[in-house]
mmCIF file of C-alpha atoms in Angstrom:
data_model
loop_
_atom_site.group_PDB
_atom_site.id
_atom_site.type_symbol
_atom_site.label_atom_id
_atom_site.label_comp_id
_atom_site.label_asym_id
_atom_site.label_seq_id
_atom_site.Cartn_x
_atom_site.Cartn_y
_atom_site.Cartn_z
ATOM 1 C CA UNK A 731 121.685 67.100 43.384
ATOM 2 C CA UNK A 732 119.002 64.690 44.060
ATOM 3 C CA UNK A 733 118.961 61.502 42.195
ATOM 4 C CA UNK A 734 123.021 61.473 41.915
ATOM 5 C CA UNK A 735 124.993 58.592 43.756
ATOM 6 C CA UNK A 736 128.508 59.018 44.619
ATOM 7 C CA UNK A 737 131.333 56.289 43.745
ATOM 8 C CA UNK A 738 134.769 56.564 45.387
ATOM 9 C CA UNK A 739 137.499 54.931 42.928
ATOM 10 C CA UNK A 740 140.963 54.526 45.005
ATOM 11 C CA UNK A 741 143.903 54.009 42.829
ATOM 12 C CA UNK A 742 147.758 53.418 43.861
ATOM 13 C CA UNK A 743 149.316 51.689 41.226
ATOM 14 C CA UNK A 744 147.713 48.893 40.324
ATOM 15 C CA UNK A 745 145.731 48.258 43.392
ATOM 16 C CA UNK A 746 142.413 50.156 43.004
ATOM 17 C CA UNK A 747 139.478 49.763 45.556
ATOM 18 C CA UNK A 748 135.919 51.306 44.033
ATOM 19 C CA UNK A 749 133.082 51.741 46.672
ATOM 20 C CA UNK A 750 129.943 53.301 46.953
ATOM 21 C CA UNK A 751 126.519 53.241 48.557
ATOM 22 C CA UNK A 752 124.925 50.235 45.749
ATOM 23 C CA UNK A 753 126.691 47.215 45.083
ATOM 24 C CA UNK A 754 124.495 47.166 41.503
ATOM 25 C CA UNK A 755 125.728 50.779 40.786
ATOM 26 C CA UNK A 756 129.294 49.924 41.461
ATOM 27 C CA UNK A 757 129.030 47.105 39.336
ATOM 28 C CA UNK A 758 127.285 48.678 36.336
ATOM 29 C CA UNK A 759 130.496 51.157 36.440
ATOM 30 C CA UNK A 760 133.001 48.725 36.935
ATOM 31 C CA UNK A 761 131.457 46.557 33.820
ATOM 32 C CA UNK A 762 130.550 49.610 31.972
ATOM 33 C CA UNK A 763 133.502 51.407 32.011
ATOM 34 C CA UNK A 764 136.926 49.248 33.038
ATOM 35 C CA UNK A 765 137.588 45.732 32.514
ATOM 36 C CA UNK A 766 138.270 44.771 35.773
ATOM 37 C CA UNK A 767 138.473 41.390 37.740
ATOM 38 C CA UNK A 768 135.653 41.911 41.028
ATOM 39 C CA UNK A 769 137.633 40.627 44.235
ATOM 40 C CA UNK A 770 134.553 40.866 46.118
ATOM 41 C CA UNK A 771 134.177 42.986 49.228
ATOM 42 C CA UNK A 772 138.062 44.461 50.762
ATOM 43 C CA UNK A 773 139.849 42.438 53.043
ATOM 44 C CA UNK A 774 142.973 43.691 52.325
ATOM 45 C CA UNK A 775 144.226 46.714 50.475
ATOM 46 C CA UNK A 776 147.337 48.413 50.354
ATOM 47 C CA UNK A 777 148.546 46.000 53.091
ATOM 48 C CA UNK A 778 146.208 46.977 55.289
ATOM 49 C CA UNK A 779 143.791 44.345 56.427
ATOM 50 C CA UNK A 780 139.846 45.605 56.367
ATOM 51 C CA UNK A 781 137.047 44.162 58.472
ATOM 52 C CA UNK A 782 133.783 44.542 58.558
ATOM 53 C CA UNK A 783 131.690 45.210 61.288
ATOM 54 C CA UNK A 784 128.213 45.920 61.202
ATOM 55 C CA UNK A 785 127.883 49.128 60.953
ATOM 56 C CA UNK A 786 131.519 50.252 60.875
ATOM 57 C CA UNK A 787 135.313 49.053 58.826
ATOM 58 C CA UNK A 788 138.124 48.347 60.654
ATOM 59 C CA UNK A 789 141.340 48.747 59.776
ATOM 60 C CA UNK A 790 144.402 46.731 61.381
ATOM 61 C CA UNK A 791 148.220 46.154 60.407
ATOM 62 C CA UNK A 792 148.744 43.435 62.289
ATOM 63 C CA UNK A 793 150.800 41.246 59.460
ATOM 64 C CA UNK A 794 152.903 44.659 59.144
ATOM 65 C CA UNK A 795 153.545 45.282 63.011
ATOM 66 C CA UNK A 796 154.589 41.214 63.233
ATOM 67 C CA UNK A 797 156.971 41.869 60.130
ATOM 68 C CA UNK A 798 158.919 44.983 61.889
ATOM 69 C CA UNK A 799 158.726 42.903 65.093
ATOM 70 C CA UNK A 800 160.391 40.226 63.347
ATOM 71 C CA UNK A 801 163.204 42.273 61.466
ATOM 72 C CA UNK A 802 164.125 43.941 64.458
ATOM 73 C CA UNK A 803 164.403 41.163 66.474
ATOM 74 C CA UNK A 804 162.163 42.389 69.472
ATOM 75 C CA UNK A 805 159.721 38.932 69.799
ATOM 76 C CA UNK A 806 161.018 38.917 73.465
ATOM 77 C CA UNK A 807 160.559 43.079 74.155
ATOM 78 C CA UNK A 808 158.338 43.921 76.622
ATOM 79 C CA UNK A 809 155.113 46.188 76.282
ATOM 80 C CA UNK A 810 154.080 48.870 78.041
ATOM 81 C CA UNK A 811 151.645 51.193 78.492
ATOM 82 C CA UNK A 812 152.964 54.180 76.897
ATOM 83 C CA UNK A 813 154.400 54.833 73.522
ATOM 84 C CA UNK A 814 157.382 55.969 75.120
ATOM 85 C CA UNK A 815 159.246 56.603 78.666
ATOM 86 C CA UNK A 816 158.659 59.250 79.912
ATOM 87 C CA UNK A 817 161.590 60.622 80.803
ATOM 88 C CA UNK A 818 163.687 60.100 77.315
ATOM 89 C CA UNK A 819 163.499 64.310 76.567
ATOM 90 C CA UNK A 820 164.884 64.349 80.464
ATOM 91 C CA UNK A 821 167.364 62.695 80.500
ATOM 92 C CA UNK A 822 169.864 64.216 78.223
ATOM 93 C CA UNK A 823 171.381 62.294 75.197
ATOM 94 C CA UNK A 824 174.893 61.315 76.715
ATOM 95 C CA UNK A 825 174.838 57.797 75.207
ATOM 96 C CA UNK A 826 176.911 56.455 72.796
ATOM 97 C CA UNK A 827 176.326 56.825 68.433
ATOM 98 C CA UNK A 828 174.552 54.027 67.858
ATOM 99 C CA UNK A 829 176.644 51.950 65.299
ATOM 100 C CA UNK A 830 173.714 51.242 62.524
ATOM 101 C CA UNK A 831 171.935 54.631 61.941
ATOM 102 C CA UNK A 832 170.376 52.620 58.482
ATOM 103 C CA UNK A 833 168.866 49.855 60.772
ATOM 104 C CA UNK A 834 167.498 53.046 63.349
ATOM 105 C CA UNK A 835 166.076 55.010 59.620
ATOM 106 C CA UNK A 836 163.935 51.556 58.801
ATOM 107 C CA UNK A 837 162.826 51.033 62.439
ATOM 108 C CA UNK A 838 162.092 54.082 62.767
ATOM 109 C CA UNK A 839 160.389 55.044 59.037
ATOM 110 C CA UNK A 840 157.982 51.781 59.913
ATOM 111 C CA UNK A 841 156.852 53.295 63.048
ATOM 112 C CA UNK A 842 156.033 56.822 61.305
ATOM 113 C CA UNK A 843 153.914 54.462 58.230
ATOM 114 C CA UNK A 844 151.829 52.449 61.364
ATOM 115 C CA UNK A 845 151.385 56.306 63.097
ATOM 116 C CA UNK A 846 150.213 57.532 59.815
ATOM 117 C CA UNK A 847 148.099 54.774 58.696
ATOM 118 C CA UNK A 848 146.398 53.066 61.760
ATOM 119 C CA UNK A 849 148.224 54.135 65.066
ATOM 120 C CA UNK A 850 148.179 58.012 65.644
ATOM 121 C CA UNK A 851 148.767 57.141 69.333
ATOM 122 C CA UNK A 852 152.248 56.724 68.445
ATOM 123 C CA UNK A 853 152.732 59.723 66.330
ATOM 124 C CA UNK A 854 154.247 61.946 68.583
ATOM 125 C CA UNK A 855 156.503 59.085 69.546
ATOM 126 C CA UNK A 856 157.617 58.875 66.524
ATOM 127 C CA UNK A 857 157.897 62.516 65.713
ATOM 128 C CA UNK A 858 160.798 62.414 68.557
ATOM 129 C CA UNK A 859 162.718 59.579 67.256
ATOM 130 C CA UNK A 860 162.518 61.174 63.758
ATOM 131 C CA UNK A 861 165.060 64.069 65.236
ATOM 132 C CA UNK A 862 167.592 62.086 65.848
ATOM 133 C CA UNK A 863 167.736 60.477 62.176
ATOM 134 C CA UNK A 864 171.632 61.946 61.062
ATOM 135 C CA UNK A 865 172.837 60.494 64.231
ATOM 136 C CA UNK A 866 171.022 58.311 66.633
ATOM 137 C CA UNK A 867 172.411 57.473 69.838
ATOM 138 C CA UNK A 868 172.272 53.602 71.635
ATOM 139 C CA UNK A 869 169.581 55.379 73.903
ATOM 140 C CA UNK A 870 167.433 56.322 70.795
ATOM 141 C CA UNK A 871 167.695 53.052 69.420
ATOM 142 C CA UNK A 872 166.242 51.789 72.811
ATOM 143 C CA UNK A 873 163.414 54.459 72.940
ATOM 144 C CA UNK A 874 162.762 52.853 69.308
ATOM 145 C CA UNK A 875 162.503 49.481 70.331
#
């Protein structure tokens, strides 16, 4: 209907973002109707860093992908191009069980958050590491890293 203004309120626990097209109609609802505390504009939410741009937000987890670097010890990996070799499905999973399926669930639960949140160019990645959850092998823990 003309004349209405829409206001997105995002709540998850007790971290709520509240947006809409007017700063002075956010702000009547916010003082009208909560008592909140106004952060200003989102920088970060839900651990997920937000910038601006000028016409466009960005997200980026980059605090997040340092974190699982750090836990899983790969500073000194090396990068590549794709999300992952190419011939892993090939090759046949004749390796041995890798000895710390917990450490493989994290690693591999923190890549399946960054696919859903910010990297879907990982997702499918992902999805094939997630089959071997019960019982990973050394050569899915490498695929992983």
């Amino acid at each position: 209907m003309e004349g209405e203004t829409k206001v997105f309120l995002l709540v998850y626990v007790d971290d709520m973002l509240l947006s809409g097209i007017s700063d002075a109609i956010v702000k009547k609802i916010v003082h009208s109707l909560f008592e909140l505390t106004d952060l200003g504009e989102v920088r970060h939410f839900l651990g997920i860093e937000v910038l601006r741009g000028e016409d466009c937000y960005r997200i980026r987890l980059k605090n997040y992908i340092e974190e699982l670097i750090s836990k899983n010890g790969m500073h000194e990996s090396k990068t590549t191009r794709s999300p992952m070799d190419h011939g892993f499905l090939k090759d046949g999973n004749n390796s041995a069980v890798f000895e710390d399926a917990t450490k493989y669930r994290c690693l591999v639960g923190g890549l399946l958050y960054l696919s859903v949140v910010a990297r879907p160019d990982i997702a499918a990645s992902t999805s094939v590491l997630g089959r071997s959850f019960s019982a990973p092998s050394e050569a899915d823990w490498t695929a992983a890293i």
